[in-house]
Short mmCIF file of C-alpha atoms in Angstrom, two decimals:
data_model
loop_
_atom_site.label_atom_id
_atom_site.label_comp_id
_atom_site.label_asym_id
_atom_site.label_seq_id
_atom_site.Cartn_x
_atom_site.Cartn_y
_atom_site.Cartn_z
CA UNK A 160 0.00 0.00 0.00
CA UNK A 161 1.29 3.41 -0.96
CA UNK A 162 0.18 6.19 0.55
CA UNK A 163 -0.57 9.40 -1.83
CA UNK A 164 2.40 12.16 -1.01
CA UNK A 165 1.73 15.93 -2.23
CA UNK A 166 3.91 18.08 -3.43
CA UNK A 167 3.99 21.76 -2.01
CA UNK A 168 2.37 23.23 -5.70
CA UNK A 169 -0.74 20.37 -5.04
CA UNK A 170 -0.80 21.76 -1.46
CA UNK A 171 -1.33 25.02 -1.92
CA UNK A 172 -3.92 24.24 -4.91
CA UNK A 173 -5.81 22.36 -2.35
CA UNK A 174 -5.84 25.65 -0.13
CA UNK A 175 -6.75 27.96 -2.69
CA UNK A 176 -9.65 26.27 -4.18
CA UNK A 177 -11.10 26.42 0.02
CA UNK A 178 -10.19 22.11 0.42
CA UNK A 179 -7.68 23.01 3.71
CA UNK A 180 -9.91 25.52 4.83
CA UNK A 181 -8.59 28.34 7.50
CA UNK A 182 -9.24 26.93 10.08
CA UNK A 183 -7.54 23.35 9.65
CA UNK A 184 -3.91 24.29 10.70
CA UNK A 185 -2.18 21.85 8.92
CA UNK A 186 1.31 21.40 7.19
CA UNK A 187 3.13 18.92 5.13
CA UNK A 188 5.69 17.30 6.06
CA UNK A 189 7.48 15.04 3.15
CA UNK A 190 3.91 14.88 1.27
CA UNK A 191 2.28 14.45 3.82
CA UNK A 192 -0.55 16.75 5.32
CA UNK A 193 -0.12 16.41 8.83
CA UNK A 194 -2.61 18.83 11.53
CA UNK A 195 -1.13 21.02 14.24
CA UNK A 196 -1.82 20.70 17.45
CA UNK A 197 -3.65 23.22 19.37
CA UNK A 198 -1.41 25.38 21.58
CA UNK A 199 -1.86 26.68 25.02
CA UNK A 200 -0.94 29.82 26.89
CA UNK A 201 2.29 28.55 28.02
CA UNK A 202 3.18 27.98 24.37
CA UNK A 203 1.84 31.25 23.57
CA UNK A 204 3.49 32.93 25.67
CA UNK A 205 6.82 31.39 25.07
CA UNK A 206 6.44 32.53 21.36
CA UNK A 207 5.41 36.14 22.66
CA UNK A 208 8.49 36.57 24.65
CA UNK A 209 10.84 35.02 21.54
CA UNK A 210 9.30 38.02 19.35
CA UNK A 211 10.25 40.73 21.92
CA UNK A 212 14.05 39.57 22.53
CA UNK A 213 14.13 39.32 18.63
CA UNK A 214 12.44 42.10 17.56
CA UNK A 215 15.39 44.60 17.82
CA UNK A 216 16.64 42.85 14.56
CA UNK A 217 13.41 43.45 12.69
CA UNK A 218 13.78 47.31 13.82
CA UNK A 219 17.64 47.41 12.39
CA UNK A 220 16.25 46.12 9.33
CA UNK A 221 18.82 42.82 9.92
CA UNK A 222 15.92 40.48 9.55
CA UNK A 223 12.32 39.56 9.86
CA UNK A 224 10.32 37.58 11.94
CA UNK A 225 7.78 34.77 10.61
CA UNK A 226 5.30 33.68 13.40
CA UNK A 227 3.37 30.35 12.07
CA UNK A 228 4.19 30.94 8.99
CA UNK A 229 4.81 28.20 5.85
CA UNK A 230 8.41 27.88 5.61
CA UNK A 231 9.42 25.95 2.07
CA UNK A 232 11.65 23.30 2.92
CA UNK A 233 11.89 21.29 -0.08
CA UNK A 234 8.83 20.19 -3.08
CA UNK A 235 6.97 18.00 -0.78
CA UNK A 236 7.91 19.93 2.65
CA UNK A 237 6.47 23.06 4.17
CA UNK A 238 5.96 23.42 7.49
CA UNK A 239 4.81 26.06 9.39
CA UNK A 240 7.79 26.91 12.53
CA UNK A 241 6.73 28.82 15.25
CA UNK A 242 9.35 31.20 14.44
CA UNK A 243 11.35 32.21 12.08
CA UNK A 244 13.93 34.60 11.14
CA UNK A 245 14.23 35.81 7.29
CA UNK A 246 17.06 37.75 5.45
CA UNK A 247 15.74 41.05 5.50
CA UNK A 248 13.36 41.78 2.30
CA UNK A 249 12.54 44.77 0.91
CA UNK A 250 9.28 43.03 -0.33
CA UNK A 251 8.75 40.88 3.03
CA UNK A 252 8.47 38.20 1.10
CA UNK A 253 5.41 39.31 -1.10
CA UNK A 254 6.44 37.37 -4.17
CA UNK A 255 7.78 34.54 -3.52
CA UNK A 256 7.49 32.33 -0.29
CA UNK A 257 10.56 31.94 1.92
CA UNK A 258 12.78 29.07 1.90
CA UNK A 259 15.16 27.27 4.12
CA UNK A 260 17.74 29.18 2.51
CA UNK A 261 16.10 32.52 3.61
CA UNK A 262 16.31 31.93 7.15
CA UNK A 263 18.90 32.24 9.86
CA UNK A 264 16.80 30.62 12.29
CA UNK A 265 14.25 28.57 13.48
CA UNK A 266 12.31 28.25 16.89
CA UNK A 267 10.05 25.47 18.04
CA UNK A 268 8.25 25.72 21.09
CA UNK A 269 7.87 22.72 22.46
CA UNK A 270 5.16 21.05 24.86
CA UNK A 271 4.26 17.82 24.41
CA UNK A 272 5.88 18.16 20.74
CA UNK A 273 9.76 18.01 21.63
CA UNK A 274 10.01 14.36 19.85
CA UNK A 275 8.10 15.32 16.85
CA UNK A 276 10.55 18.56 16.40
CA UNK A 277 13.59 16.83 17.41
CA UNK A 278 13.03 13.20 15.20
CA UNK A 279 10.81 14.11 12.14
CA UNK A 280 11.34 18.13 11.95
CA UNK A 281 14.78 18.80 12.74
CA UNK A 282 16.29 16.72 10.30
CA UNK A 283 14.14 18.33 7.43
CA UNK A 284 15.77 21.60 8.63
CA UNK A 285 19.24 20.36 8.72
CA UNK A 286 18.90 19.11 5.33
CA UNK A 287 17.54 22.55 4.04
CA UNK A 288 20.63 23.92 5.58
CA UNK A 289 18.79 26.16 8.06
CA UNK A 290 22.13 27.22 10.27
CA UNK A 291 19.99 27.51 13.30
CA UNK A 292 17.57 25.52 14.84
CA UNK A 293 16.05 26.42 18.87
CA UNK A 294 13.76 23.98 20.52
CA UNK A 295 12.44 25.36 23.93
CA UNK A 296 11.34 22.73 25.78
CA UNK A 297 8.65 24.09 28.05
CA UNK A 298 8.67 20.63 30.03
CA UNK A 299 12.22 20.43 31.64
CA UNK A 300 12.44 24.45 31.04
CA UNK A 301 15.75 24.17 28.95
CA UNK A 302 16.67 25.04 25.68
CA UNK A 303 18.35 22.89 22.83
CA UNK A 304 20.60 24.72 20.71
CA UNK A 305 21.51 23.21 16.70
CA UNK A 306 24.12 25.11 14.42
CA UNK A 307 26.39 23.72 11.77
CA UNK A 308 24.01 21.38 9.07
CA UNK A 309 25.29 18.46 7.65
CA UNK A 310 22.90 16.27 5.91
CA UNK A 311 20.13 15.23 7.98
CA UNK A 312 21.52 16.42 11.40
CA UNK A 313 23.17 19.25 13.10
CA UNK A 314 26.99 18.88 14.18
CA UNK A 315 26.46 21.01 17.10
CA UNK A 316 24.26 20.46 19.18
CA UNK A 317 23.44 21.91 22.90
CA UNK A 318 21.21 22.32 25.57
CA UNK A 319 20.79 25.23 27.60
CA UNK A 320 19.18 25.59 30.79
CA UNK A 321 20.95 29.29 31.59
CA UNK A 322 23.25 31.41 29.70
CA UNK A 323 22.70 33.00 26.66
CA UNK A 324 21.35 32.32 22.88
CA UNK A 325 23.01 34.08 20.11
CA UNK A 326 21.90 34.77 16.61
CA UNK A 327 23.14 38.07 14.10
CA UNK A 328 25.07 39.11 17.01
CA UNK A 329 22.24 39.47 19.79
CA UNK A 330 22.53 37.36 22.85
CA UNK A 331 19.27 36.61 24.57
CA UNK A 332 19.34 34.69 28.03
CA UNK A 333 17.50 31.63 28.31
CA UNK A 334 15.70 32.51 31.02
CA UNK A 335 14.19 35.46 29.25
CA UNK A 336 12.65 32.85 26.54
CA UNK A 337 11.22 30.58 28.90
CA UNK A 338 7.65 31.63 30.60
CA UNK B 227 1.89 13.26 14.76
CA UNK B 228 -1.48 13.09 13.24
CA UNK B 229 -2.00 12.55 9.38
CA UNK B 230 -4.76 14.74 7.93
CA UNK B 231 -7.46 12.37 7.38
CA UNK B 232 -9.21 13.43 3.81
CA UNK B 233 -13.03 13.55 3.64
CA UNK B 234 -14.64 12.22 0.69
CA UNK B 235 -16.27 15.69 0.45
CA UNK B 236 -12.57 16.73 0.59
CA UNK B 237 -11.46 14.22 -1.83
CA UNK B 238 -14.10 14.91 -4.90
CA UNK B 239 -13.09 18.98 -4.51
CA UNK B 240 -9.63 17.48 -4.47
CA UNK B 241 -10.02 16.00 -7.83
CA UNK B 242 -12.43 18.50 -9.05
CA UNK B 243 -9.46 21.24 -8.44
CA UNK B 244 -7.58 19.20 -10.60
CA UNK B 245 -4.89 18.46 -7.42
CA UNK B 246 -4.05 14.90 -8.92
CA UNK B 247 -3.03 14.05 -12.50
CA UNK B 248 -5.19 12.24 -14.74
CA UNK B 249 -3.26 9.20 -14.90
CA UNK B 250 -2.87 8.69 -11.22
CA UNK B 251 -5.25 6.25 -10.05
CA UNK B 252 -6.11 6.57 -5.90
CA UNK B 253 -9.04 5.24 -3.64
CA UNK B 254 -9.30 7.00 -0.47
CA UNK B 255 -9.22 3.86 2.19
CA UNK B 256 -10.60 5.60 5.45
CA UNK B 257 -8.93 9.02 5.21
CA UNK B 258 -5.83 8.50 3.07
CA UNK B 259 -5.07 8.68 -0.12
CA UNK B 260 -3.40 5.59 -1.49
CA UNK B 261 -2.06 4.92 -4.84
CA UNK B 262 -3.26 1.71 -6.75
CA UNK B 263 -0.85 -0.73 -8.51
CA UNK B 264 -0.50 -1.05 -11.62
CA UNK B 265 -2.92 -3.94 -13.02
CA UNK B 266 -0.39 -6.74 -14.96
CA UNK B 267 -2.03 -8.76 -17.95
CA UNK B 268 -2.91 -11.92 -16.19
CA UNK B 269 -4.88 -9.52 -13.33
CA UNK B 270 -6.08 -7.92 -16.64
CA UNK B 271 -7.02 -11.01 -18.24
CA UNK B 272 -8.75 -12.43 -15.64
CA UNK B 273 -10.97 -9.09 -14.93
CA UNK B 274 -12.38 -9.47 -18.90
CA UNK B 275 -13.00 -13.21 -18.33
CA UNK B 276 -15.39 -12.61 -15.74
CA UNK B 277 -16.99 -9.60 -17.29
CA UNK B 278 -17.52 -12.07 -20.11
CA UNK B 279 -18.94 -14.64 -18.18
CA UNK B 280 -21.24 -12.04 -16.30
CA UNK B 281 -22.59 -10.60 -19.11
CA UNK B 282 -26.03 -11.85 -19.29
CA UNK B 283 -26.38 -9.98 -15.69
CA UNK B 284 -26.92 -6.61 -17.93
CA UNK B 285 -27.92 -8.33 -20.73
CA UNK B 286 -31.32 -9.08 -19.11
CA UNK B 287 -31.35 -5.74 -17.26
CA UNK B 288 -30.84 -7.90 -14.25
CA UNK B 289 -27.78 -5.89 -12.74
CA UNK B 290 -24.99 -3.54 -14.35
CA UNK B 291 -21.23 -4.41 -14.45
CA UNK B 292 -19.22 -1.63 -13.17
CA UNK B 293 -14.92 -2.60 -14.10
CA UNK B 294 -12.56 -0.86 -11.96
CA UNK B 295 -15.20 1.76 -11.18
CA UNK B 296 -15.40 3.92 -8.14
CA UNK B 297 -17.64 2.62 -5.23
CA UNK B 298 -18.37 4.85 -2.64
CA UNK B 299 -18.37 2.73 0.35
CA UNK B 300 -18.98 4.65 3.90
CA UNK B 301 -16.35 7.36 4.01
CA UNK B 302 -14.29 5.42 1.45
CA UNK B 303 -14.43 5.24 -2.35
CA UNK B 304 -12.62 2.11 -3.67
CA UNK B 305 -12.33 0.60 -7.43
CA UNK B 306 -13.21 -2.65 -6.88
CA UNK B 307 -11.52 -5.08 -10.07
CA UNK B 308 -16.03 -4.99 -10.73
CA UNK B 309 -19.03 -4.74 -9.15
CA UNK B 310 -22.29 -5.37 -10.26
CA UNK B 311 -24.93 -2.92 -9.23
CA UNK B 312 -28.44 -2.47 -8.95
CA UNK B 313 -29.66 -1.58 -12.22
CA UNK B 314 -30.35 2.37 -12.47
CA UNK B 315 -31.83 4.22 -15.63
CA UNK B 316 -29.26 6.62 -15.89
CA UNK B 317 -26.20 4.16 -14.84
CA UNK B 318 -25.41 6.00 -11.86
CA UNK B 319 -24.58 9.02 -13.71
CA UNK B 320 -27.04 11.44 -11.03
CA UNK B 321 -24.64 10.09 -8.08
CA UNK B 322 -21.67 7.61 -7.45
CA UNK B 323 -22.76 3.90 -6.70
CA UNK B 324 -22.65 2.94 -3.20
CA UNK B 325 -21.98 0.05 -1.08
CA UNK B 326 -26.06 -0.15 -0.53
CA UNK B 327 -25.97 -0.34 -4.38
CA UNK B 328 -23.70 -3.59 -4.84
CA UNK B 329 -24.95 -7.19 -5.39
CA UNK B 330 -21.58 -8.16 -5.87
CA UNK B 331 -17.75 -7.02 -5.83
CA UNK B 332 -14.95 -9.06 -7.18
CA UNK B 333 -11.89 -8.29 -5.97
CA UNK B 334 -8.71 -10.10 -8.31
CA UNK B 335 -5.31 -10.52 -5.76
CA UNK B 336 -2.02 -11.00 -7.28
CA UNK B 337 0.50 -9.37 -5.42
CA UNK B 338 -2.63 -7.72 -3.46
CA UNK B 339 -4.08 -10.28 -1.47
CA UNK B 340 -3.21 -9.44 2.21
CA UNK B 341 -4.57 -5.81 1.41
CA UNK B 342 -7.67 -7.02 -0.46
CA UNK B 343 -8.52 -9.49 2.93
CA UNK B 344 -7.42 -7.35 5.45
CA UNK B 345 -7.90 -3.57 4.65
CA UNK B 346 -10.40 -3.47 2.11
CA UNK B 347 -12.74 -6.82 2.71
CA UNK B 348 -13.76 -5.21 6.52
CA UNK B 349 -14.58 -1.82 4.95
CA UNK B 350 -16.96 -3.96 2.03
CA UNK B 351 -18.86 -5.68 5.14
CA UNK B 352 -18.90 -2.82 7.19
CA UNK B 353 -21.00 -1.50 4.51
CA UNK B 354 -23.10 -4.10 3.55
CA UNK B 355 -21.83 -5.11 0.23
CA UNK B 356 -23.70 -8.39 0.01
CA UNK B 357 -21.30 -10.70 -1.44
CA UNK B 358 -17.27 -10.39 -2.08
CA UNK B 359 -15.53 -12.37 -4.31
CA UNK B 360 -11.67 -12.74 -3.59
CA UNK B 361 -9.81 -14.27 -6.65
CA UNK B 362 -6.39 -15.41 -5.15
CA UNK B 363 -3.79 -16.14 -8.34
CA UNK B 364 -1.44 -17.53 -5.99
CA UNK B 365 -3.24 -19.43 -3.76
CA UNK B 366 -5.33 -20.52 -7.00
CA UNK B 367 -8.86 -20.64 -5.44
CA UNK B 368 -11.68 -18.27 -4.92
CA UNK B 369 -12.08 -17.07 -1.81
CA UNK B 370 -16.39 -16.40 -1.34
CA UNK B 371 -17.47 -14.18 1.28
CA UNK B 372 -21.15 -13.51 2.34
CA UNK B 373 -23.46 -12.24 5.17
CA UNK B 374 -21.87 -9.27 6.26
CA UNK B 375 -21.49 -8.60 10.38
CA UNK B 376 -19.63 -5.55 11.14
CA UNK B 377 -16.40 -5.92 9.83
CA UNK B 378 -16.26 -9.54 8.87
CA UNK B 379 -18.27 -11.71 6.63
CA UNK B 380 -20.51 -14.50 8.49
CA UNK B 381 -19.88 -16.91 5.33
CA UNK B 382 -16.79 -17.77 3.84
CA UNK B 383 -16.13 -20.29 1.60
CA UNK B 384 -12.56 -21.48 -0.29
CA UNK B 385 -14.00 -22.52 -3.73
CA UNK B 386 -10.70 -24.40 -6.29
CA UNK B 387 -10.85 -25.75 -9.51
CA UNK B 388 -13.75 -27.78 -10.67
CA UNK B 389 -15.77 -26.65 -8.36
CA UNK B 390 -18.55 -23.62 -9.91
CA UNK B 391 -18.84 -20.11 -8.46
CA UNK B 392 -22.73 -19.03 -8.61
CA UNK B 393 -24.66 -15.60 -8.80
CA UNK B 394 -27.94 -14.55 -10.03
CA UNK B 395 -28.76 -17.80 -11.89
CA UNK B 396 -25.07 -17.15 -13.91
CA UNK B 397 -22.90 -20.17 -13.33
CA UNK B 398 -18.94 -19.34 -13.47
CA UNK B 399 -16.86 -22.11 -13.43
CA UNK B 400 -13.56 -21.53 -11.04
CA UNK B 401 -10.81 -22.47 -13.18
CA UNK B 402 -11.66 -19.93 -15.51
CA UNK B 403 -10.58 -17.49 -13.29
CA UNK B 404 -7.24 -19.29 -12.29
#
């Protein structure tokens, strides 16, 4: 038995002609159409606090930030980070959608997700060469910390439970990430 | 993670939308999408031989033959190898047949027997298809399955060669089918 796999083109033809309505919050994952799950406040909040330590690049113009946005991995992968942070654009990204090459990183958030980002969607982000990959894990309260891709996995990899992040030169303590 | 599980609502806008190619052939088996094989000769063969032997079902209006046809049956929509139908004016052009609309679906296994018995026979009595013929190549016999109780047939019977398969008064002998 073979399952059916999409490509990103049939994906988005299936959202503009209303079949993945707006309200299923859903993105595929190596043609697959997989749902999201619903987040809570903790999550929420998490993400709220990773937009104000960031946002001070997004003023400078350095880059800009994607919340739960589609993020093109590869033709039959697009999923939708948490965060993200884009190459500056003058456009923000009106005419084309943004690729793993576009960003410099990427933030999960973490609840009851952490093997599902760390086994199925970190690997898909190492092999789109995003250089930076956060998972906050708002279980254990720690961070894990990916840089240098190489095929399906990161070289580096850490986790932080104090200290600092760093991305484009801005170090952000942990603790200010985690709600 | 949880797959998306496709409607067949979903699935007929899907196609509609033009989503899949034309030559891709997919039933939607209880939410996904899965891609059929491609039918060899002898599974060819062996489809026309019974649609021969059937033929005086339609012939005298008594049922229609419906080859590799989509059958909507509960939330899925399979192509059995045929089904014969309650006979309808307009040949089911108004609406897709349905699993209340089968007298009979032959299913021919060559590589596809463990999927034919257990993903797609359960869904057929589920539904209430009547009667469900299971031609295994390999295992040369006919595998006969009737009364449907939830997801299992009450009646099964292992017909081989020499012996005569039977339906509507239209006698088919096994070994043609082998």
């Amino acid at each position: 038995m073979i399952r059916h796999r999409f490509s990103v083109e049939d994906f988005h033809r299936m959202a503009e002609a209303g079949i993945l309505s707006e309200d299923d919050r859903v993105e595929l994952i190596r043609g697959e159409v997989v749902e999201l799950s619903p987040v809570g406040k903790r999550h929420m909040a998490a993400l709220k606090r990773l937009m104000d330590v960031l946002f001070p690049l997004q003023l400078e113009r350095r880059a800009l930030l994607q919340v739960q946005d589609p993020l093109r991995l590869s033709p039959d992968t697009e999923p939708q980070p948490d965060l993200v942070l884009l190459a500056y654009r003058e456009d923000f990204y009106r005419d084309r959608m943004p690729e793993g090459q576009d960003a410099f990183l990427v933030v999960e958030v973490a609840d009851t997700s952490l093997n599902h980002d760390l086994e199925v969607k970190l690997p898909l982000y190492a092999q789109a060469g995003v250089p930076q990959v956060w998972v906050v894990d708002l279980v254990r309260d720690r961070v894990h910390v990916f840089r240098n891709p190489k095929g399906e996995a990161y070289q580096e990899a850490r986790v932080l439970e104090d200290g600092e992040l760093e991305v484009l030169g801005l170090k952000v303590p942990v603790k200010e990430v985690l709600p | 993670m949880t797959r998306h599980k496709v409607s067949l609502e979903e699935f007929h806008r899907m196609v509609e939308a033009g989503v899949f190619p034309e030559d891709l052939r997919l039933e939607l088996v209880e939410g996904d999408l899965v891609e059929m094989s491609p039918i060899g000769k002898r599974h060819a063969a062996k489809v026309n031989r019974l649609l021969a032997l059937l033929l005086p079902l339609p012939q005298s209006g008594k049922a229609l033959i419906s080859p590799q046809n989509p059958l909507v049956v509960g939330e899925s929509e399979l192509y059995p190898d045929l089904a014969l139908l309650k006979p309808r004016p307009d040949f089911y052009e108004e609406r897709l047949p349905e699993a209340s609309d089968a007298l009979l679906v032959v299913e021919v296994a060559d590589t596809t027997l463990r999927y034919d018995l257990g993903t797609k026979l359960p869904l057929y009595a589920k539904a209430g298809v009547p009667e469900v013929w299971v031609v295994d190549l390999e295992g040369g016999r006919v595998l006969v399955h009737r009364k449907p109780q939830g997801e299992a047939y009450g009646e099964v019977e292992a017909l081989g060669p020499g012996e005569v398969l039977e339906f509507m008064g239209v006698e088919v002998p096994v070994e043609e089918l082998l």
